[in-house]
Coordinates of C-alpha atoms in Angstrom, one line a residue:
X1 CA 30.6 62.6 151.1
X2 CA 30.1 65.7 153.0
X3 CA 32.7 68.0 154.0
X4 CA 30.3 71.0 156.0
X5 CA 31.0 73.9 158.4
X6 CA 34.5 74.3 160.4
X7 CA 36.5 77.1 159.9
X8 CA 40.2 77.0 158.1
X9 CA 39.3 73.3 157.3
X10 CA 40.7 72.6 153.9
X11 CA 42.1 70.3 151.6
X12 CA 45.2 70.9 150.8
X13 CA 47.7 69.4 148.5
X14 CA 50.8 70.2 148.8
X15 CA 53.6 67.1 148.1
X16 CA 54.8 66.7 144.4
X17 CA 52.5 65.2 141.8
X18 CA 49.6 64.9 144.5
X19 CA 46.2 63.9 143.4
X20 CA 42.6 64.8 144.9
X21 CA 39.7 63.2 143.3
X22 CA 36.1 64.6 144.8
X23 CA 33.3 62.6 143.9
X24 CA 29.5 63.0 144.5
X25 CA 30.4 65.3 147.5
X26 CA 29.5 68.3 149.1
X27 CA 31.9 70.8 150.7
X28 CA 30.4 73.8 152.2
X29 CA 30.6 76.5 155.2
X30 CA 34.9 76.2 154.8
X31 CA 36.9 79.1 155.4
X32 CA 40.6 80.5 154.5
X33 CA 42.2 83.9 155.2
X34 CA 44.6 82.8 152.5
X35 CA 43.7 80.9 149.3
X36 CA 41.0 78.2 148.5
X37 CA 38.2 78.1 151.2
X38 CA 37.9 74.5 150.4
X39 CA 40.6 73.1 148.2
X40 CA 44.0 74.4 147.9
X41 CA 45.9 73.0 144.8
X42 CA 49.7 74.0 145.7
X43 CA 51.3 71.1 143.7
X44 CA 48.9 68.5 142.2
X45 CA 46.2 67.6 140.2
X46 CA 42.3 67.9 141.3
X47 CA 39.7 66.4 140.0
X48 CA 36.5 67.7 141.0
X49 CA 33.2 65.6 139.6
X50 CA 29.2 65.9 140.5
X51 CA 30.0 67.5 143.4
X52 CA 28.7 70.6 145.2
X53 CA 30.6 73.4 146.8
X54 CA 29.0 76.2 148.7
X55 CA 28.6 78.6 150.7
X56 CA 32.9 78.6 151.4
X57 CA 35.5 81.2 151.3
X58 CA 38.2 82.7 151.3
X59 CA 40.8 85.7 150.4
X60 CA 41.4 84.4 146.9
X61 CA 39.0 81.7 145.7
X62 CA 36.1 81.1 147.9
X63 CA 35.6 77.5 146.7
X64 CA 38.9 76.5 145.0
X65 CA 42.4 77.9 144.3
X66 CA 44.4 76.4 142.0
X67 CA 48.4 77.3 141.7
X68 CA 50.9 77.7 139.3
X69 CA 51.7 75.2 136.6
X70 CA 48.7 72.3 138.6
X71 CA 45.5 70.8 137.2
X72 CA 42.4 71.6 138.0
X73 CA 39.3 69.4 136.4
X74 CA 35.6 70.6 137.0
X75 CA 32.9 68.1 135.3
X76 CA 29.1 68.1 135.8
X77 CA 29.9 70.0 139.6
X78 CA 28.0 73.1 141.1
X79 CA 29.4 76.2 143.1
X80 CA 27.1 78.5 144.8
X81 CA 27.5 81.2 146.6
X82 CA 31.0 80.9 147.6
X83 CA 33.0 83.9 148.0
X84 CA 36.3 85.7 147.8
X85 CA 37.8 89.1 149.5
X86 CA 40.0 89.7 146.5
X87 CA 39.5 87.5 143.2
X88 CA 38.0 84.7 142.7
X89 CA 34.6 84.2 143.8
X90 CA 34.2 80.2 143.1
X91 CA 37.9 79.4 141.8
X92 CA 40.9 81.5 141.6
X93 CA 43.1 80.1 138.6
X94 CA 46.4 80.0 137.8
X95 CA 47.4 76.9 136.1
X96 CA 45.2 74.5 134.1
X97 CA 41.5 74.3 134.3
X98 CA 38.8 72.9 132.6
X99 CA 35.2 73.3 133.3
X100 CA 32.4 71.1 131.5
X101 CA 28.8 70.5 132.2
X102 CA 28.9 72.9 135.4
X103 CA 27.0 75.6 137.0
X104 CA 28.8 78.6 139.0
X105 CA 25.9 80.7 140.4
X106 CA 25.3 83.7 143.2
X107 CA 29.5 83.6 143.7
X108 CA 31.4 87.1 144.7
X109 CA 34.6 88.3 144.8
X110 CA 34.7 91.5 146.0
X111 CA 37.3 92.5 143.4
X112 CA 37.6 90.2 140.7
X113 CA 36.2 87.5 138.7
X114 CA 32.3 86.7 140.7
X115 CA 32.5 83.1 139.0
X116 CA 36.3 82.6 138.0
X117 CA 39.9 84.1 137.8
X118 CA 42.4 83.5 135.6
X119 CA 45.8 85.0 136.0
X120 CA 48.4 85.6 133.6
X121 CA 49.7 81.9 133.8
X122 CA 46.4 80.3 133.7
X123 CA 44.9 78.4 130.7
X124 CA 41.6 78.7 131.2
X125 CA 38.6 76.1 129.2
X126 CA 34.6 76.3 130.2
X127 CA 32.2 74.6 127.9
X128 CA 28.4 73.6 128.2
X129 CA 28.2 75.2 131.2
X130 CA 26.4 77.9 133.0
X131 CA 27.4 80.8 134.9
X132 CA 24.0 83.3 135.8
X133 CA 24.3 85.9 138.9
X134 CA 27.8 85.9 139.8
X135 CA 29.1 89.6 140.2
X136 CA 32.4 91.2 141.2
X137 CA 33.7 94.8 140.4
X138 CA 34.9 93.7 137.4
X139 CA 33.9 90.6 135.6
X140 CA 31.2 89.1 136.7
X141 CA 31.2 86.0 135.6
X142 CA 35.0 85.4 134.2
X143 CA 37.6 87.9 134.4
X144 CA 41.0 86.7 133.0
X145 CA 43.8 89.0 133.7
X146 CA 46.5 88.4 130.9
X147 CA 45.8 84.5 130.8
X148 CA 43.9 82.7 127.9
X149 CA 40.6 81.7 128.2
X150 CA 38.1 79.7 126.2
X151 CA 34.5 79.6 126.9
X152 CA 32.1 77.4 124.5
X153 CA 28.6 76.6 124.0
X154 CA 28.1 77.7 127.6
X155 CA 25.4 80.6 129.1
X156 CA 26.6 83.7 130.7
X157 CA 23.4 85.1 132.2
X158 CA 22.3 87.7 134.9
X159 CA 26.1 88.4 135.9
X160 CA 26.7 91.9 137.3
X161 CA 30.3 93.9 138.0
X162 CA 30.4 97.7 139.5
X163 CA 32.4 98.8 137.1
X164 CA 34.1 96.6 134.0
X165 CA 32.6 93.3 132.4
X166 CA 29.2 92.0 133.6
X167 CA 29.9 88.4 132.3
X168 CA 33.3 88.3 131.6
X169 CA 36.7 90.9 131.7
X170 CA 39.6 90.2 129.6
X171 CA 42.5 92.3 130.3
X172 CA 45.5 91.7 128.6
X173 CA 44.2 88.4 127.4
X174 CA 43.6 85.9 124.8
X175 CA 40.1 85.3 124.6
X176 CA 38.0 82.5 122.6
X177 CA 34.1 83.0 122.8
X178 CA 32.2 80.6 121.0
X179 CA 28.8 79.1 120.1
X180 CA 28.1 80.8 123.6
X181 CA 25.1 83.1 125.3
X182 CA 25.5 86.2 127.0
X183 CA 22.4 87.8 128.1
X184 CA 20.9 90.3 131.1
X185 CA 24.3 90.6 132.2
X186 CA 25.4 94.5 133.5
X187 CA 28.2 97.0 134.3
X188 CA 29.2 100.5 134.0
X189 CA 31.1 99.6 130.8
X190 CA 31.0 96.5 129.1
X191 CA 27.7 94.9 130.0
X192 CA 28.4 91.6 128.9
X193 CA 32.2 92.2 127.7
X194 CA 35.2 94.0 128.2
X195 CA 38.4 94.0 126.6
X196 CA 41.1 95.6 127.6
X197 CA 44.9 96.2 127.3
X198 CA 46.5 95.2 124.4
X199 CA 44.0 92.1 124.7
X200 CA 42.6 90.2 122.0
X201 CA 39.7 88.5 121.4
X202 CA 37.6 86.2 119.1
X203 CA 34.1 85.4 119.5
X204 CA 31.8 83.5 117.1
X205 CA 28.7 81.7 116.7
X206 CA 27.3 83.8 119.9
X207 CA 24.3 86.0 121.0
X208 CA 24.7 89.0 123.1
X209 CA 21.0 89.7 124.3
X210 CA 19.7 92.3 126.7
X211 CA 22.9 93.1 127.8
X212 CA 23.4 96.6 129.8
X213 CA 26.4 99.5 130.5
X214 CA 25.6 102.6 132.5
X215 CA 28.4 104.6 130.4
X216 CA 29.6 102.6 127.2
X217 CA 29.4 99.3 125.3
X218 CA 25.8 97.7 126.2
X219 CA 26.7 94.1 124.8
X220 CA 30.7 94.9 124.4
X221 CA 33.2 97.2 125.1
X222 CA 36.9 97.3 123.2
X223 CA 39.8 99.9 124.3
X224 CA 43.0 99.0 122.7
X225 CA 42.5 96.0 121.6
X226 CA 41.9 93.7 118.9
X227 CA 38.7 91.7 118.4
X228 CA 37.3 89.6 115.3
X229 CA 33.4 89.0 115.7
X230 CA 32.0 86.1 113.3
X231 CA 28.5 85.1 112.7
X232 CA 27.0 86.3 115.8
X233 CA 23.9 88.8 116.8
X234 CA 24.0 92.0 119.4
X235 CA 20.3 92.4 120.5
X236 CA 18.3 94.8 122.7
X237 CA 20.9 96.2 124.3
X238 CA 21.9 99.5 125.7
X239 CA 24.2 102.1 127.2
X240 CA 24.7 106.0 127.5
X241 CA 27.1 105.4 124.3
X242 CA 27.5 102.3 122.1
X243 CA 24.0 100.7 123.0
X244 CA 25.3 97.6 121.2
X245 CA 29.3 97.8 120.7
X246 CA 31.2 100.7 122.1
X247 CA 34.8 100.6 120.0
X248 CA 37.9 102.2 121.1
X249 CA 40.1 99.4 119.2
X250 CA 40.8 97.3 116.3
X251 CA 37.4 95.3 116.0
X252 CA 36.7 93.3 112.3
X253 CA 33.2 91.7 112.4
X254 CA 31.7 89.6 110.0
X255 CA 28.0 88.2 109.6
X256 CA 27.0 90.2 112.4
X257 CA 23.8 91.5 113.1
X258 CA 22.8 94.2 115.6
X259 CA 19.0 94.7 116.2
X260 CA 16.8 97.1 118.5
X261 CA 19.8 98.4 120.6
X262 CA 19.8 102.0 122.2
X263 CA 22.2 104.7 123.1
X264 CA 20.6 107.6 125.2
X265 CA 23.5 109.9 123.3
X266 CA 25.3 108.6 120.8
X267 CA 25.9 104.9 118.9
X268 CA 22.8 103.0 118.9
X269 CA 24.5 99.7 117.6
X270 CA 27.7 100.8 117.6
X271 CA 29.7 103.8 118.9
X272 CA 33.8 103.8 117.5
X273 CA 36.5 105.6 117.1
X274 CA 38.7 103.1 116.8
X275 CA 39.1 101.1 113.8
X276 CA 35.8 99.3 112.7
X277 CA 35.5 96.9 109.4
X278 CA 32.0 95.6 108.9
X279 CA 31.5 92.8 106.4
X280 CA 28.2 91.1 105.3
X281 CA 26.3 92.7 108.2
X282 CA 22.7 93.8 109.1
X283 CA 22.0 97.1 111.6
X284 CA 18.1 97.4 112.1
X285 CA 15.8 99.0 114.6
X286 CA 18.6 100.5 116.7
X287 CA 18.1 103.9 118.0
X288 CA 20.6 107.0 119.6
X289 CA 18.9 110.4 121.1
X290 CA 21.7 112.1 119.4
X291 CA 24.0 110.6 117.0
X292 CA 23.9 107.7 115.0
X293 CA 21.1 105.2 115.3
X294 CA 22.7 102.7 113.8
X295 CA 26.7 103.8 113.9
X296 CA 28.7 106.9 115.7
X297 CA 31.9 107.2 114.0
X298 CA 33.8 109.9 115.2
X299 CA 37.6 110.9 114.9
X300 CA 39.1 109.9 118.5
X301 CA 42.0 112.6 117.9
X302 CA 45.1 110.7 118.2
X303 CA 47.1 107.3 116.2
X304 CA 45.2 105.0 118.5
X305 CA 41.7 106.7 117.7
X306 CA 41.5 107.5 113.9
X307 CA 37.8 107.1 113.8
X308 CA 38.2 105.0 110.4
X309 CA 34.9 102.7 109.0
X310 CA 35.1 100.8 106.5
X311 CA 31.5 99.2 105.5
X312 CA 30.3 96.4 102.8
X313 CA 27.8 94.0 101.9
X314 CA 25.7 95.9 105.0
X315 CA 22.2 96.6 105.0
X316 CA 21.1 99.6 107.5
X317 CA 17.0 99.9 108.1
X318 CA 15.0 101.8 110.1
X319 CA 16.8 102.8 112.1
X320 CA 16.6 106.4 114.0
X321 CA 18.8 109.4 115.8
X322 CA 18.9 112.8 116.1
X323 CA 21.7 112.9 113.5
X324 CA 22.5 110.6 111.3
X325 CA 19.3 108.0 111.6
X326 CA 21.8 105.0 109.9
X327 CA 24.9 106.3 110.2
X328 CA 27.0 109.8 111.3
X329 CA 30.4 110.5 110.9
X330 CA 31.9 113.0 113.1
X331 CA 35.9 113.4 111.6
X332 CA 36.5 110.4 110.8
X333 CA 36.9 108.2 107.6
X334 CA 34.0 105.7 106.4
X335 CA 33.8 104.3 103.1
X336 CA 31.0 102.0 102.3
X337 CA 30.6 99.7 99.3
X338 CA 27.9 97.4 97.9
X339 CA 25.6 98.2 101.2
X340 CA 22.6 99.8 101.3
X341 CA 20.6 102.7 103.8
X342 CA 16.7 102.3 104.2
X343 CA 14.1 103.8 106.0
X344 CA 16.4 105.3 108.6
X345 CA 15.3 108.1 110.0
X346 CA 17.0 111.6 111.7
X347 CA 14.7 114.1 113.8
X348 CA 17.3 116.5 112.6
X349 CA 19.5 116.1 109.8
X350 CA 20.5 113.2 108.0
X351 CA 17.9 110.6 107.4
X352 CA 20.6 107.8 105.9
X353 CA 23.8 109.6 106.9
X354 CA 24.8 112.6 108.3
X355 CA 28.7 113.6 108.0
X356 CA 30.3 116.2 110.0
X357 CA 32.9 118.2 111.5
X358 CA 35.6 117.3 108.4
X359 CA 34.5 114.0 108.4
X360 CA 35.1 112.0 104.8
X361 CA 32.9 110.2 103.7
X362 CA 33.0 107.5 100.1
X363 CA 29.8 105.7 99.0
X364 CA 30.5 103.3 96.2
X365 CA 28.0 101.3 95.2
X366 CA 25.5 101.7 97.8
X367 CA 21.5 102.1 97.7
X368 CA 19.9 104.8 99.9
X369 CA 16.4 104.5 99.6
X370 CA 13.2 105.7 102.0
X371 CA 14.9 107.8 104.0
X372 CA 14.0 110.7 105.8
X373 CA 14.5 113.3 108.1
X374 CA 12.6 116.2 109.9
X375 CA 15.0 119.3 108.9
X376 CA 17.7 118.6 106.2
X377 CA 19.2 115.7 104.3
X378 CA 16.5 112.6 103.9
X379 CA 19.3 110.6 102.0
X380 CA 22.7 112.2 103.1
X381 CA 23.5 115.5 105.2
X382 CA 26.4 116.7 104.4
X383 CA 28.1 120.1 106.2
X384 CA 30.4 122.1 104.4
X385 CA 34.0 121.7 105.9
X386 CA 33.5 117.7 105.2
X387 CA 34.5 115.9 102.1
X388 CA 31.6 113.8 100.1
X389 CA 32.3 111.3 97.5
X390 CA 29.9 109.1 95.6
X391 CA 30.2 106.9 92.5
X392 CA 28.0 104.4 90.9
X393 CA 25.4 104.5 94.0
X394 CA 21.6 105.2 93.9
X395 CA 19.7 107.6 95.8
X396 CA 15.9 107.4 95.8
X397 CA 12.8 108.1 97.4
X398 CA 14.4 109.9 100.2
X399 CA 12.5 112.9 102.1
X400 CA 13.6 116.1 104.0
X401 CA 10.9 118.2 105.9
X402 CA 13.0 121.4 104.5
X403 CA 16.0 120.7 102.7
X404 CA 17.4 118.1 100.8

């Protein structure tokens, strides 16, 4: 079936407990200056199934919209390069939809959500999908604005926004990333994620690769928020601050590993001032021009920012900054315990870790070995209005160029 090429022709349902099944069809060149270029779920179920949809728009959802409290079922479909004025690129979402075995690619909204929308109402399910070079001003690829969304085992590549979230924005959300790939994707902050707004967030089993931000969070971006990050890797990824993670939250991670991302000032891996818990993790090869090659912890100056770390079971190598080649504390509180700080290096001060400005700093347990810096403190550089303590730890083989 083709449905091709007429202006304001749509299909619509609009009687009670309607139902739309599109089967190995293809709708393109539709038009709405309302909602759904194509389809317009108002009060109904649509199923949607090896079909194509391009080229269609509208002022929300190009391709699709789908209303309050309806079903919207995606399986084994494509939409490309549909587009929206508002939100919604491909589908604009406020009821139930799953997505399986699709593709969304090339869709814009000029606003929000290049591939998909999801609005406070919506429940919101993508798996074994893809969705690669969607973009939007915010979120990219998904932007869900207060609804809940799950995306699993599904590839979030090459997605764009102007400003928040080049794969996918979650504002205000519940958010499930799982067993999923986010890579090449870019924004000002947030390349790959942003989460925002009281939002929370759990992502596992994933890999954030080669992900970009002009100003913070290369590979993610938290601000007020809470976010617990299992068994997943942040690689070659970068920002002006927070080449990898860029924290202004509540963010636990577990069995993470973050490798070979930059920060052209501060944060390599990470950059917080929120409230960051590292367990079981690995921070190698990142790098920060200024502070913190591996992590920027820094005392935010208010409740929501305390600037607190707490570190163990983590192993920090080679990695390299200005200040603080593994780790610097700015202010804040960081406590690390059974971890261990090698071959990190400072240009400056601070080979292992550098502490400043007030900043306490505990190291229980923990193994800093092969350090070095240029000027002061190959193992730890410590200034004098901070607090040090260290018990039962080892310190060895580090080198300074002049002190320490």
């Amino acid at each position: 079936t083709q449905v091709a090429g007429r202006r304001q022709r749509q299909m619509c349902i609009r009687d009670s407990d309607g139902t739309l099944s599109i089967a190995g069809s293809t709708i393109s060149g539709n038009s709405s200056g309302y909602r759904g270029g194509a389809v317009f779920n108002a009060d109904g179920t649509v199923m949607i199934a090896g079909s194509t949809l391009s080229n269609n728009s509208a002022n929300e959802g190009g391709a699709v919209y789908n209303d309050i409290f309806e079903v919207l079922s995606v399986v084994n479909s494509e939409f490309s390069n549909n587009s929206s004025l508002t939100e919604g690129g491909a589908i604009f979402n406020r009821g139930d939809l799953d997505v399986s075995g699709s593709v969304f690619s090339r869709n814009l909204a000029v606003q929000d959500g290049g591939g998909i929308f999801n609005e406070n109402d919506g429940f919101l399910d993508v798996t074994n999908s893809n969705l690669v070079h969607n973009s939007a001003n915010n979120g990219g690829g998904v932007y869900n604005d207060g609804g809940s969304a799950s995306i699993v085992d599904t590839t979030l590549a090459a997605n764009s926004a102007t400003v928040f979230g080049g794969a996918v924005r979650n504002l205000g959300g519940t958010l499930y990333v799982g067993g999923s790939s986010l890579s090449s994707n870019s924004a000002q902050i947030g390349g790959a994620l942003d989460v925002q707004g009281l939002a929370t967030a759990t992502i596992t089993g994933s890999t954030f690769t080669g992900n970009t931000a002009r100003i913070s969070g290369g590979g993610i971006h938290i601000f007020r928020s809470t976010v617990d990050f299992t068994n997943s890797t942040v690689l070659n990824s970068s920002a002006r601050s927070g080449g990898g993670i860029s924290n202004s939250g509540a963010l636990d991670m577990v069995g993470v590993t973050l490798s070979g991302n930059s920060a052209e000032r501060n944060g390599g891996g990470i950059s917080s001032r929120g409230t960051l818990e590292i367990i079981d993790g690995s921070l190698s090869g990142n790098t920060a021009s200024s502070n913190g090659g591996g992590i920027f912890n820094y005392d935010g100056g208010s409740s929501f920012f305390p600037g607190t770390l707490n570190v163990a079971d983590t192993a920090f190598a080679s990695n390299s900054a200005e200040y603080g080649g593994g780790l610097s504390n700015a202010g804040g509180d960081v406590t690390t315990i059974d971890s261990g700080f090698s071959a990190n290096t400072a240009s400056e001060w601070g080979g292992g870790i550098a502490n400043f400005s007030g900043g306490t700093l505990n190291i229980i347990r923990t193994t800093l070995s092969s350090n070095s810096a240029d000027d002061w403190g190959g193992g730890i550089y410590q200034e004098d209005n901070g607090t040090a303590n260290i018990a039962d730890s080892t310190l060895s083989g580090n080198s300074a160029g002049d002190v320490g």
